PDB file of C-alpha atoms in Angstrom:
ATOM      1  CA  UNK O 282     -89.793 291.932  21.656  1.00 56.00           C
ATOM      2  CA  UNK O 283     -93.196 291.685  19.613  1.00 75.00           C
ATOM      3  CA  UNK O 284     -94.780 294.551  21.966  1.00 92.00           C
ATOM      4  CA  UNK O 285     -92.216 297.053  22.507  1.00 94.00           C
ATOM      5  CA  UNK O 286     -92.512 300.536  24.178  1.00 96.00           C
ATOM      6  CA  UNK O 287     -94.196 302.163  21.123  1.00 96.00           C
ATOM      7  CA  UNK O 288     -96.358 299.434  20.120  1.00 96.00           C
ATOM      8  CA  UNK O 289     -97.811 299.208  23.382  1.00 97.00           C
ATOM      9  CA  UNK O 290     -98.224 303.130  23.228  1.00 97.00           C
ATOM     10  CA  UNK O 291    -100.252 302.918  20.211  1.00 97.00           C
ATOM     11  CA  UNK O 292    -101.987 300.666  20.727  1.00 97.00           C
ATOM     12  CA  UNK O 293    -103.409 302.032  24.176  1.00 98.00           C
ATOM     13  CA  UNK O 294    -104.376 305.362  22.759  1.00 98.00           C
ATOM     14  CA  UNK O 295    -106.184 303.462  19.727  1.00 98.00           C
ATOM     15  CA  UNK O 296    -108.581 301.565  22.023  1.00 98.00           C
ATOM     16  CA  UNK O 297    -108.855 305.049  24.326  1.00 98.00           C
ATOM     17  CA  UNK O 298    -110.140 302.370  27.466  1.00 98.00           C
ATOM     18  CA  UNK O 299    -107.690 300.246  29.366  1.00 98.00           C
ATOM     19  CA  UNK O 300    -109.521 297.530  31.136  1.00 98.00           C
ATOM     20  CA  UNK O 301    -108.635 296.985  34.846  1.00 98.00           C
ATOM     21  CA  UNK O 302    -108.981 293.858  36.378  1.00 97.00           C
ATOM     22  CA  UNK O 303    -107.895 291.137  38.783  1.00 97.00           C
ATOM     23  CA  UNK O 304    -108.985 287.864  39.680  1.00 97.00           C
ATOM     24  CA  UNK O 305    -107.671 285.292  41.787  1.00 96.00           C
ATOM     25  CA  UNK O 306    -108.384 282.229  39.326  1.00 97.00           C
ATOM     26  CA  UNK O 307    -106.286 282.238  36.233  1.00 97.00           C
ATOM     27  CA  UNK O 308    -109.290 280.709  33.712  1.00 98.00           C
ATOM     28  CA  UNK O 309    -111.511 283.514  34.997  1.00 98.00           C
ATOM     29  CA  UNK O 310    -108.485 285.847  33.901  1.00 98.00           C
ATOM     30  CA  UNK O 311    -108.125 284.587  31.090  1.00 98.00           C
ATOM     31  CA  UNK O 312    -111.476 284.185  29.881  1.00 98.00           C
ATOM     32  CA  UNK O 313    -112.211 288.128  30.560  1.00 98.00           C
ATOM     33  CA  UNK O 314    -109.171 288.992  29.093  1.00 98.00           C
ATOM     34  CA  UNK O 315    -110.351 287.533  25.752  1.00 98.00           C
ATOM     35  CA  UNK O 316    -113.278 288.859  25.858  1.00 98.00           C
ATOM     36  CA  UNK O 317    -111.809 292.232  26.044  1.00 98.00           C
ATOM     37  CA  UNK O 318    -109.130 291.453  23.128  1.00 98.00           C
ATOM     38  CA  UNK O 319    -112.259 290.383  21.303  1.00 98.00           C
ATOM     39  CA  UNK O 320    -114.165 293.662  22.063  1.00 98.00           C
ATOM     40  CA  UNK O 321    -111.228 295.969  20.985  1.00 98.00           C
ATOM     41  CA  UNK O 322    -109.277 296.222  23.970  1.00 98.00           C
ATOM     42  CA  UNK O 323    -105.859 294.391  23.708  1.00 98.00           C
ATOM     43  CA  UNK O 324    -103.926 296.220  26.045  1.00 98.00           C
ATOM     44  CA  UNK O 325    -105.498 295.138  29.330  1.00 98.00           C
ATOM     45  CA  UNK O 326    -104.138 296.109  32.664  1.00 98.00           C
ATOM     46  CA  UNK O 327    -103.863 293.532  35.210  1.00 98.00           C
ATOM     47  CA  UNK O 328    -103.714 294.476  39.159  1.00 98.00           C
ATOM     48  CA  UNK O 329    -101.089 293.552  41.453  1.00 98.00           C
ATOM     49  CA  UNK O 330    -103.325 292.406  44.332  1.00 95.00           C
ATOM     50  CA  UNK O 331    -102.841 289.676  47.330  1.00 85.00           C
ATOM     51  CA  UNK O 332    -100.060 287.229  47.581  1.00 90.00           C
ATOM     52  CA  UNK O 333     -98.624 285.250  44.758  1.00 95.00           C
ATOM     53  CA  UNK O 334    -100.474 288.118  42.105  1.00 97.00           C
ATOM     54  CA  UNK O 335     -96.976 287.681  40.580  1.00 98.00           C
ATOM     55  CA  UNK O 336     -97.014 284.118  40.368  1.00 98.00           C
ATOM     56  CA  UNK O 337    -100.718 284.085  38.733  1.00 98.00           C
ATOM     57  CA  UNK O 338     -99.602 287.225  36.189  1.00 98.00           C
ATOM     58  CA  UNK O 339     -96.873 284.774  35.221  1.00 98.00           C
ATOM     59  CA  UNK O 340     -98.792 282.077  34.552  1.00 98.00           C
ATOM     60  CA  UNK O 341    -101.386 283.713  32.672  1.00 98.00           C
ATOM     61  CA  UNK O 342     -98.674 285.736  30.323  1.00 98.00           C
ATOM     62  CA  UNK O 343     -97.151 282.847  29.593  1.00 97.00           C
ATOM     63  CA  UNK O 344    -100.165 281.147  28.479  1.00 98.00           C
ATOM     64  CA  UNK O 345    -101.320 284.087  25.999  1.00 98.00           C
ATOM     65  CA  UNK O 346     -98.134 284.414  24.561  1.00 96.00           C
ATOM     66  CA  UNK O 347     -98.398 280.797  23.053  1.00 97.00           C
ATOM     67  CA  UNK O 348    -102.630 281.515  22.220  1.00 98.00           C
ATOM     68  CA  UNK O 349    -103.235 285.276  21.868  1.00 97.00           C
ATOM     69  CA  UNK O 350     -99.350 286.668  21.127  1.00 97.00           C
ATOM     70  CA  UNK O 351    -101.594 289.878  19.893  1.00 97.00           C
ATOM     71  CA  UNK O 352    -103.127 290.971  23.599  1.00 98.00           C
ATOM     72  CA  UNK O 353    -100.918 293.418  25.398  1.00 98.00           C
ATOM     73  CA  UNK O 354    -101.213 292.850  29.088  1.00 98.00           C
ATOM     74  CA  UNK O 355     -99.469 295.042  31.532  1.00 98.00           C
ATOM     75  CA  UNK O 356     -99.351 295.277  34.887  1.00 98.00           C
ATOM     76  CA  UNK O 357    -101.037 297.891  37.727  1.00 98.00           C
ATOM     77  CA  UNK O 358    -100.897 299.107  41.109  1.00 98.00           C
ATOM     78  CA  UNK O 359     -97.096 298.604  41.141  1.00 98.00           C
ATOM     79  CA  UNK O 360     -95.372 300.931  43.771  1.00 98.00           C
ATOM     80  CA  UNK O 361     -91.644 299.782  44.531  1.00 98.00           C
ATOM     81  CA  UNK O 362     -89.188 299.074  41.792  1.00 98.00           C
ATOM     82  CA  UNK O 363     -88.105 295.440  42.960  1.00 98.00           C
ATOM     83  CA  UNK O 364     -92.494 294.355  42.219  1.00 98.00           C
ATOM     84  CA  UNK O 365     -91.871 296.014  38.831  1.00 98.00           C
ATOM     85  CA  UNK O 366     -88.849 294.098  37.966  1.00 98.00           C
ATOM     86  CA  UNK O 367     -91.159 290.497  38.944  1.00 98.00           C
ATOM     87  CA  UNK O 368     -93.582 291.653  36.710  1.00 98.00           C
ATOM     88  CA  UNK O 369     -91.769 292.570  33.528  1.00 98.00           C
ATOM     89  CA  UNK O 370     -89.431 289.703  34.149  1.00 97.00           C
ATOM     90  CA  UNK O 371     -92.731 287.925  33.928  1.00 97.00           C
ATOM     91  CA  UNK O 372     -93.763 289.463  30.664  1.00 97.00           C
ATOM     92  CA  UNK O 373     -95.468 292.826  31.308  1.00 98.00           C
ATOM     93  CA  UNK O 374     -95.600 294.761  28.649  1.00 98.00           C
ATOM     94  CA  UNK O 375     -96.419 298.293  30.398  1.00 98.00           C
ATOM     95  CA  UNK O 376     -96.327 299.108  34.444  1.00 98.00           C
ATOM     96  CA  UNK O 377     -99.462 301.082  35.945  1.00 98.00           C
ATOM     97  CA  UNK O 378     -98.920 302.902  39.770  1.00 98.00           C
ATOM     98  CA  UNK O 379    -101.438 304.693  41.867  1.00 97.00           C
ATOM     99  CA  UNK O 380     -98.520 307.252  42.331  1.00 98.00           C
ATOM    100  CA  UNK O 381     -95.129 308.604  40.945  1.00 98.00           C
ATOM    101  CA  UNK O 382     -92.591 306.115  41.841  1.00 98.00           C
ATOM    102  CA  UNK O 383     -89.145 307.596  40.650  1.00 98.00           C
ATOM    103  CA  UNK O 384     -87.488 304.014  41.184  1.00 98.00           C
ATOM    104  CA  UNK O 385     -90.194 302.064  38.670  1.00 98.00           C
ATOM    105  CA  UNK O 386     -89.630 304.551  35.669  1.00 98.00           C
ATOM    106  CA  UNK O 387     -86.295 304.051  35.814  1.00 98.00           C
ATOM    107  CA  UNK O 388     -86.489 300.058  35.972  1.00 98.00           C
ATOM    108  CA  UNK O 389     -88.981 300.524  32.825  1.00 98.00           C
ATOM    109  CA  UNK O 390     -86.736 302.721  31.420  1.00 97.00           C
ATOM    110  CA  UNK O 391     -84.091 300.158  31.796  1.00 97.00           C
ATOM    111  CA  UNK O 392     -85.983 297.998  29.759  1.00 96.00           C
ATOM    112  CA  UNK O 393     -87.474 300.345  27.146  1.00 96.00           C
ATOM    113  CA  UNK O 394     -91.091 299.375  29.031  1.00 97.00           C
ATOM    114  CA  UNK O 395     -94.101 302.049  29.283  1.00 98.00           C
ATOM    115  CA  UNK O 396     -94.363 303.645  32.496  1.00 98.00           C
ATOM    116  CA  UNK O 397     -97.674 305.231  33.310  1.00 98.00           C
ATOM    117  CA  UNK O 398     -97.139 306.503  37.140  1.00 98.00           C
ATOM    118  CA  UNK O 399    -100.485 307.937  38.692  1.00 98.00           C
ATOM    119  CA  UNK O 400    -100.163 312.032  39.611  1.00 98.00           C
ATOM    120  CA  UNK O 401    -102.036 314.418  41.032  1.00 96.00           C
ATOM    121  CA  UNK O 402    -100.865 317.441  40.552  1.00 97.00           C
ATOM    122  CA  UNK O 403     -98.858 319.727  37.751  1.00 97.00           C
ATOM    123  CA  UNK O 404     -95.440 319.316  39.950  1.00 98.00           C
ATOM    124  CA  UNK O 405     -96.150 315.482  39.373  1.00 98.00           C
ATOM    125  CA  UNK O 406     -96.817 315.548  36.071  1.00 98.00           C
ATOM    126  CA  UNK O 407     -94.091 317.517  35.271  1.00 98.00           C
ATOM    127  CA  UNK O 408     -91.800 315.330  37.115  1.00 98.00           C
ATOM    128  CA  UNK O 409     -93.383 312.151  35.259  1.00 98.00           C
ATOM    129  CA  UNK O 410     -92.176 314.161  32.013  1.00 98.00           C
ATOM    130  CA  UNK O 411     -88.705 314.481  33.172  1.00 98.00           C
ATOM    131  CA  UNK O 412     -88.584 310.661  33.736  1.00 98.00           C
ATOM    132  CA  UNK O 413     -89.300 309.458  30.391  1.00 97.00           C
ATOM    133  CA  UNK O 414     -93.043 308.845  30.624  1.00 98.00           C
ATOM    134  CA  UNK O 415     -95.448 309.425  27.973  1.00 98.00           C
ATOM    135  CA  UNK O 416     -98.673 309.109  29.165  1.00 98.00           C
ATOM    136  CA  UNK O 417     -99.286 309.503  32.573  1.00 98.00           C
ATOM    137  CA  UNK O 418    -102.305 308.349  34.875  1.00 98.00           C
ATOM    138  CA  UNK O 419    -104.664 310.829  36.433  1.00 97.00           C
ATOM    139  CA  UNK O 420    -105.095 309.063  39.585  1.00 96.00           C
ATOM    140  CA  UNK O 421    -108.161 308.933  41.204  1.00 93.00           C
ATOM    141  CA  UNK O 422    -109.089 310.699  38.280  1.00 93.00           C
ATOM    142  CA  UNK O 423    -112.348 312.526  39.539  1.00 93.00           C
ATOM    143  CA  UNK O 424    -110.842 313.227  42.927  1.00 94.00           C
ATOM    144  CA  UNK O 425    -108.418 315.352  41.627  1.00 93.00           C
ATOM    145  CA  UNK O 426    -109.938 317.516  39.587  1.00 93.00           C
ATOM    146  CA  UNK O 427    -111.520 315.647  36.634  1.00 96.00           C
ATOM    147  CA  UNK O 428    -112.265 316.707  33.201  1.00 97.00           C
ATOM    148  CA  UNK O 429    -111.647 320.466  34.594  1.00 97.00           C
ATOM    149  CA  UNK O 430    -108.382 319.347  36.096  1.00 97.00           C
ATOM    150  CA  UNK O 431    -106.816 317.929  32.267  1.00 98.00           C
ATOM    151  CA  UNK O 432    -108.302 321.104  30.376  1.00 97.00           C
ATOM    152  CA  UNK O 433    -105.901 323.171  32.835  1.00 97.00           C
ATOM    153  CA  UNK O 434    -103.051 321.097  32.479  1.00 97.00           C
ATOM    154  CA  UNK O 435    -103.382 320.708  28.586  1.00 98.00           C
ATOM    155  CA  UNK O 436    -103.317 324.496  28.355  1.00 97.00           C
ATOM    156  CA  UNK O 437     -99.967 325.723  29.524  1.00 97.00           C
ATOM    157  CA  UNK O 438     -98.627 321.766  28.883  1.00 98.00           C
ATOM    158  CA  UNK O 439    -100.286 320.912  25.523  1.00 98.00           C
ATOM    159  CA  UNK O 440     -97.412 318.173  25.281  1.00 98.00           C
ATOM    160  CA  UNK O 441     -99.219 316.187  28.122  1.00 98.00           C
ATOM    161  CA  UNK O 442    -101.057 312.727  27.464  1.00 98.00           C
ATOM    162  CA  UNK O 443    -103.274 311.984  30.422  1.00 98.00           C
ATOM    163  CA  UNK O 444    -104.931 308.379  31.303  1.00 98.00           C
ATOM    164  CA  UNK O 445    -107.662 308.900  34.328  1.00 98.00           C
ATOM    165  CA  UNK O 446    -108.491 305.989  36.030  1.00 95.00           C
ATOM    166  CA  UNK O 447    -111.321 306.439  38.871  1.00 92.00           C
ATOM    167  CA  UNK O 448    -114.666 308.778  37.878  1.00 93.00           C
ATOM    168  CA  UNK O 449    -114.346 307.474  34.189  1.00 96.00           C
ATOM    169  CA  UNK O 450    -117.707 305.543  32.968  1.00 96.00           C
ATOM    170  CA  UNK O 451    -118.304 304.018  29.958  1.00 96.00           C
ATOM    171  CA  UNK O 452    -121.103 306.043  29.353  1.00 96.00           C
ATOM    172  CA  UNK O 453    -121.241 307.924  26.091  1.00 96.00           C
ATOM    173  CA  UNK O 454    -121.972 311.217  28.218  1.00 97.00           C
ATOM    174  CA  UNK O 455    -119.147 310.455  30.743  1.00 97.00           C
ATOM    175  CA  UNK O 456    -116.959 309.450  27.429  1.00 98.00           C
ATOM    176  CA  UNK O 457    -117.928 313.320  25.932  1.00 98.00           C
ATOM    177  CA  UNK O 458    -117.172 314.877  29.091  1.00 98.00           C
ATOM    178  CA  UNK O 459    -113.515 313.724  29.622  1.00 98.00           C
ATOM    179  CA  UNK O 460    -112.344 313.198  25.854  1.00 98.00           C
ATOM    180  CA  UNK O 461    -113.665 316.921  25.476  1.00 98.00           C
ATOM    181  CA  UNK O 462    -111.443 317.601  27.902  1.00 98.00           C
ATOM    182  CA  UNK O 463    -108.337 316.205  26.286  1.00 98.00           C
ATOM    183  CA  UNK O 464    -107.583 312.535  27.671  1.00 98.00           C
ATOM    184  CA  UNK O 465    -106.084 310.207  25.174  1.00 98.00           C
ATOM    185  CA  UNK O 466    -107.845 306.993  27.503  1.00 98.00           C
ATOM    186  CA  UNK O 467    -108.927 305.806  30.352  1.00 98.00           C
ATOM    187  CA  UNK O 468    -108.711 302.905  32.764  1.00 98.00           C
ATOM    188  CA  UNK O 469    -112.356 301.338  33.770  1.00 98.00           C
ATOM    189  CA  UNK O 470    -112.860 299.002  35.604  1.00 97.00           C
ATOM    190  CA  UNK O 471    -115.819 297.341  37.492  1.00 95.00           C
ATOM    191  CA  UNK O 472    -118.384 299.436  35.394  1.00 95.00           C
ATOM    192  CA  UNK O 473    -117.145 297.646  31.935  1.00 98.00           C
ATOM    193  CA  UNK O 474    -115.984 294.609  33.543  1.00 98.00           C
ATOM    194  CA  UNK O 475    -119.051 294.076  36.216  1.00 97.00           C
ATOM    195  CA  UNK O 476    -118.904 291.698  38.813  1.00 97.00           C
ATOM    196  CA  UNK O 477    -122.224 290.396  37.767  1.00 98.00           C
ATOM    197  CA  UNK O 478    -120.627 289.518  34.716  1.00 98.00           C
ATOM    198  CA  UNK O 479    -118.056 287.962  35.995  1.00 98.00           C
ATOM    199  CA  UNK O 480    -119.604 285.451  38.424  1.00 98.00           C
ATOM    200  CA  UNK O 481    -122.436 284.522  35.774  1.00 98.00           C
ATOM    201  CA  UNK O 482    -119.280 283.512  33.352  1.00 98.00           C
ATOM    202  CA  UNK O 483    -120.880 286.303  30.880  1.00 98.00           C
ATOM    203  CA  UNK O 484    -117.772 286.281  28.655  1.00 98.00           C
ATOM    204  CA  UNK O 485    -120.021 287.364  25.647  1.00 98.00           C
ATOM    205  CA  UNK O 486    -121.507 290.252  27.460  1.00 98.00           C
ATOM    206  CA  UNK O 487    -117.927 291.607  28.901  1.00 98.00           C
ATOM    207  CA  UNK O 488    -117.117 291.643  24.864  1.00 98.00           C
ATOM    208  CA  UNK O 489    -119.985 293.712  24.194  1.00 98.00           C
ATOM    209  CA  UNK O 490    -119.544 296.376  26.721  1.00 98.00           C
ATOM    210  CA  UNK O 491    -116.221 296.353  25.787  1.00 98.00           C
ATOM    211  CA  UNK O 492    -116.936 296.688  22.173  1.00 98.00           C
ATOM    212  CA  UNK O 493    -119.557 299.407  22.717  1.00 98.00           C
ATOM    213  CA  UNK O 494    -117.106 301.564  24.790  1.00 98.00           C
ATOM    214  CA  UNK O 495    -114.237 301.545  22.114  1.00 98.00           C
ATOM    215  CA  UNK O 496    -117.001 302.078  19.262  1.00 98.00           C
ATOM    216  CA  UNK O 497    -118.053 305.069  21.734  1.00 98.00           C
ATOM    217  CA  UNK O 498    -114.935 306.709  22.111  1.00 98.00           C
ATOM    218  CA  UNK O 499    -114.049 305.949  18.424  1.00 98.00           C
ATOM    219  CA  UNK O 500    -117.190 307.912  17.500  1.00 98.00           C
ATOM    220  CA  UNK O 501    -116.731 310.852  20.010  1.00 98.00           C
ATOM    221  CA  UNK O 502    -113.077 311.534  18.261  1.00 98.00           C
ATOM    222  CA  UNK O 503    -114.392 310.916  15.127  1.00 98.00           C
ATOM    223  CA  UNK O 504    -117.242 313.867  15.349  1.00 97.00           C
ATOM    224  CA  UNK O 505    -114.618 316.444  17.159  1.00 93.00           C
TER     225      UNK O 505
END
């Protein structure tokens, strides 16, 4: 498989932001999902929302695999292990959940797929761990805890690679504030990939906030 467990790995904690997004029209997908390939980001994570999501992800894989083999697209807000199995027998290439679902890791682990299950607390985390998964998703990352929360973790778990999605901006102060604290990414969503944006068709402008988030992160790690 051209994006197996590690690759995807890597390549998610190069770009530090995961894109989040859904949209019910597959050329609207597909046109943001370029743009964020373009801007840096080519491990994008796609939602599991409404009826025949599954049917849409599986069109849309299949058509980037024959234009754009390089993008990594997984697939989020997964919580039963029978909706994981759709999706990676539809080509995801990682598997996103709000919480710790015991059932998905060990269909991912079945098939050597990333697992990043959404905890939080230390007992979840530490449970994620024990299933096999490498990063796992602070979920909803300001709710929890924030920035405070993964500076607590990280000290008596140094081990720990944490993805918050929810509270994360791309900002270059909100960027500071939770990379200082540890994360290896993030998941954003509507504040890089704006709805205003989206309805306008501003596929250029989705690139370039893209672009400036990854350059952003890239800086803050390269000055600490």
């Amino acid at each position: 498989m051209r994006h197996d467990r590690l690759t995807v790995l890597k390549a998610l904690e190069a770009q530090g932001v995961a894109p989040v997004f859904y949209h019910a029209d597959p050329e609207v997908c597909l046109n943001v999902i370029r743009a964020c390939s373009r801007g840096g980001a080519k491990a994008i994570e796609f939602t599991n929302r409404g009826d025949f999501a599954v049917d849409l992800f599986g069109d849309i894989a299949r058509e980037l695999q024959k234009t754009d083999p390089d993008i990594i697209l997984g697939i989020g807000s997964v919580v039963d292990a029978g909706t994981a199995s759709l999706y990676l027998n539809r080509g995801a290439r990682f598997v996103v959940s709000p919480c710790l679902v015991e059932d998905v890791a060990k269909v991912c682990n079945r098939r050597m797929t990333a697992y990043f299950p959404g905890c939080g607390s230390v007992t979840e985390i530490g449970q994620a761990h024990e299933l096999g998964c490498e990063i796992v998703k602070l979920f909803p990352g300001a709710s929890v805890g924030g920035a405070d929360f993964v500076k607590a973790v990280l000290g008596p778990m140094p081990w720990t690679k944490i993805m918050p999605t929810g509270g994360v901006d791309p900002e270059e102060a909100s960027i500071a504030k939770w990379f200082g604290s540890g994360i290896v990414a993030a998941g954003m969503g509507s504040k890089l990939i704006t709805d205003a944006a989206v309805k306008s068709g501003d596929w250029a402008g989705i690139e370039a906030q893209v672009r400036k988030t990854v350059d952003a992160i890239a800086a803050f790690r390269a000055s600490n």
